[in-house]
Structures are given as C-alpha cells and as structure tokens.
Amino acid sequence: MGPVEAAAGGEAPAAEAPAAVLLDPVAALAELAPLGADPVRGGWSRHLFDDADREMRAWFVRTARSLGLDVEVDRNANQWATWRAGGAAAPAVATGSHLDSVPGGGPLDGPLGVVSGLAAVARLQAEGHRPDRPIRVANFAEEEGARFGVPCLGSQLLAGDLTAERVRALTDTAGATAADVLAGAGIDPARIGPDPDRLADLALYLELHVEQGRQLAPLGHPVGLATSILAHGRWRVTLTGRGDHAGATELDSRHDPMLVAAAAIRSARDRAVAAEPGTRSRATVGKLHAVPGGSNAIASEVTLWLDARAEHDADVRALVAAIIGDVEAASAAEGCGVVVVEESFSTRVEFDADLTDRVAAALAPRLGDVPRIPTGAGHDAGILAAHLPAAMLFVRNPDGVSHSPHEGASDQDIRAGVDALADALRALTSGGAA
Ligand SMILES: [Zn+2]
C-alpha cells in the first residue's frame, strides 16, 4: 500500500500484506518447458524474438506482474521487473539472467537465473522483508547470440560495448537484419545503444546461473560463487574454393574448402592442447556452413565459426593467431582463399571481490563456506562487471554438461539456489548495505 492510498483510506495503514503468490522455481521451469522445445535438434531453441522467445518474454511479464512488480522493456530489448517496496529511490540491487538459448540448448542456461530471481523476490515479499532500495530482475536479450552471432547483445548495447550501427546491420541466417527484427518487436532500432541512466540506476548485479562445467559436484556443494570468466571470442572464417562435381573432378585439380575446414577443426584442438596448461586454453569449431551443401558436390565456399577461450586476453590472441596460421597454410596448399572476421572479443573478467565476500557472508548461515570457482562461459554479469559491482552464483550441475539438452540440476539444488539468492538479496537490501 502506498502513502496516497493509505491517506485516502482515512485509517492507519495496515501492514503490507505478503504476496499471495509463492513462486516455486521447479514448477515455473516446468511451465516453461513446452516453450521452444526443439523437435529436430532436441532440447530447446529460443532465439531473439522468435515465437518461443516471445512466449518466454510474455511469461516474464505475466509472472512479474503477478508479484506486483513494475515491468519495462529498455531501448535494447532487455526486460526489467522492479519491486519498489517502500518506494526507496536509491539505485536498485539487480539480479536475473536470460531467457534465450543456444540452438538445441538445455532447460536451465538462462531461465534458471530469471526464474530464481522472481522466486527469490516472491520469497522476500512473503516473509515481509522491506528492502531499503528497489530489487530488479532482468531478462537480458540475445545473451547466447544464437540469432545474430554476437553474444550478450542486450547487455553489451546497454553498456555501450557495441555500436548501434553495427548491431542494426547484423543479419540472421534468413537474411533479416537486426534493425528489422527489433522494429517488428516494437523496439525502435534508431534508439538502441548505450543507456547510461539505466546503468546508473543499478547499484550492483548478482546473476544466478546453472554451473557450466563440473566443479561443484566433487566438492559436495549445491551452490558456488564465481571468481572470473576466461577471456573469449568468436571468429568467422570464410574459405573459398571452386565448386565442382564430386565424381567428375580429378583429385589433383580440386580447390576444396572443406579440406581446409578440416585442417581448421584439427588445428583448433591441437593448438589448444599445445598451449601452456596454465592458460586454460580451449578452441572449438561448433558450427560450419557449406555452399552449395550437396552431398555429391565439392563445396565452393565453407564458413566456420571458431570459438577460442583462455585465462588471459593475450593467451586467446596467441591461440587464434596460431590456428589462423595453420588455416592459411592449409588454404594455400589447396589453392583456396581465407577471410577471417572477428565477430566478438570479451576480455577476461574478474568479479567484484567485495560484493562476492558480502554474498558469501550472507550464504554462510545456510550453506557454510561456499566454494569459489572460475568459469569458461561468458555471461551478462561479465559485461556489467566493467561498469558496476557484479558477482555470480552457480547452481551445481551434476554432469557439468551445458549448451545441450542434457544440462541439469536436481530439484533440491534448484531450490537451494533460490534460498541462496534470497539470502543474498535480503542482506544486500538491508540497512543501507548496497
Ligand atoms: Zn547463460
């Protein structure tokens, strides 16, 4: 109840009633399960403003409103749900994650953080917590970059890490530009870009995410805290040759870019293995597109995407330079052409040590000494970390598999994650803590 309503009632204001809704994260995830289920790849495919993503975003609005939160969409297509209990005007304590997925991804990468954020708010409402500042839950747009090739699109635009011109011109595999797709969803493409006011209205960002990798299970802990994110980037490598007949063309007269692609894939593994173990280097070709793509035709062009990661920026640069050197040598030997475009590069991220310590202290009564682990996966929290205090909570993933339908966490651990997030948000919004 706000002060105006209380005055209009002419009576002493009653204590604010706890929300009638308690959001069970396991039930909420079950509710989302049919959305974007991919009958071809298996798992879930939810890409920026496709039907599944729109349904996920509608679920976010509905669920946030059912908790009495104010919902807005920012100029970069990110959704925000704010609990303004008490009307405090201080910058918000923010949490959340993303609702989009990789093609054929798992059920938790992204949605777990958004669902847990809303569930934690519902929990705090029900227990009568009065936050001393707003608590805000985010759904960041196109975190996986599955539609337009650039990860953390919404948070990078918000933070000013990408130019609006570049983003407007991005195209999806069907040839639609980001400008057209955004406009079709009611986002004015002329207004995308840095949003310093919105950023300044955030005191900190604490993202909860399913663990990617398997570090918590051997330690016997349901929840961990992130220390850092590996430096990482994506490169698009276009190999051109000469399309021809698979049967009629003599072997010594071929210019087959698929052979060069094979060398690139092999090199990615070999160069990563050969790098210093301390650099935690890894390189992957997970996507490849051949033109014309006939089983009885030598390809005229092959495009592949190289994902490379390592502890430090220079390690990634050295790894990619070595792989590209191998690709150029293989290309010269086959008489093919090579064009390499850097689609994204994210520098190494260190999460805020002070915020991480405060979250650890808030978790200690329930969970004891929570492990702190590095991660090889990129996150919106990593983008925001350059602009405001940011930290991450990970929920145990027993097999460590992610970006796959086999990704998982137990119901018990999912609920433990919400407990942890609620404990952290309560502590960060009590007594001027943020
Ligand atoms: Zn994610």
Short mmCIF file of C-alpha atoms in Angstrom, two decimals, residues 49 74-77 157 163-170 177-194:
data_model
loop_
_atom_site.label_atom_id
_atom_site.label_comp_id
_atom_site.label_asym_id
_atom_site.label_seq_id
_atom_site.Cartn_x
_atom_site.Cartn_y
_atom_site.Cartn_z
CA PHE A 49 12.01 -12.53 -30.85
CA ASP A 74 14.56 -0.89 -22.19
CA ARG A 75 15.65 0.58 -25.51
CA ASN A 76 17.83 -2.50 -26.14
CA ALA A 77 15.07 -5.11 -25.74
CA LEU A 157 24.32 -2.50 -26.14
CA THR A 163 27.92 0.35 -31.66
CA ALA A 164 24.28 0.67 -32.63
CA GLU A 165 25.27 0.93 -36.30
CA ARG A 166 26.97 -2.45 -36.20
CA VAL A 167 24.06 -4.12 -34.42
CA ARG A 168 21.41 -2.69 -36.75
CA ALA A 169 23.26 -4.23 -39.70
CA LEU A 170 23.64 -7.72 -38.21
CA THR A 177 18.53 -7.53 -40.24
CA ALA A 178 18.57 -6.90 -36.51
CA ALA A 179 17.05 -3.49 -37.26
CA ASP A 180 14.02 -5.13 -38.91
CA VAL A 181 13.64 -7.81 -36.25
CA LEU A 182 13.79 -5.24 -33.43
CA ALA A 183 11.34 -2.94 -35.20
CA GLY A 184 8.98 -5.87 -35.71
CA ALA A 185 9.01 -6.42 -31.95
CA GLY A 186 8.28 -2.80 -31.12
CA ILE A 187 11.88 -1.78 -30.34
CA ASP A 188 12.90 1.39 -32.22
CA PRO A 189 16.19 0.47 -33.94
CA ALA A 190 17.14 4.17 -34.08
CA ARG A 191 17.21 4.28 -30.26
CA ILE A 192 19.27 1.19 -29.44
CA GLY A 193 22.65 1.84 -27.84
CA PRO A 194 24.27 2.96 -24.59
#
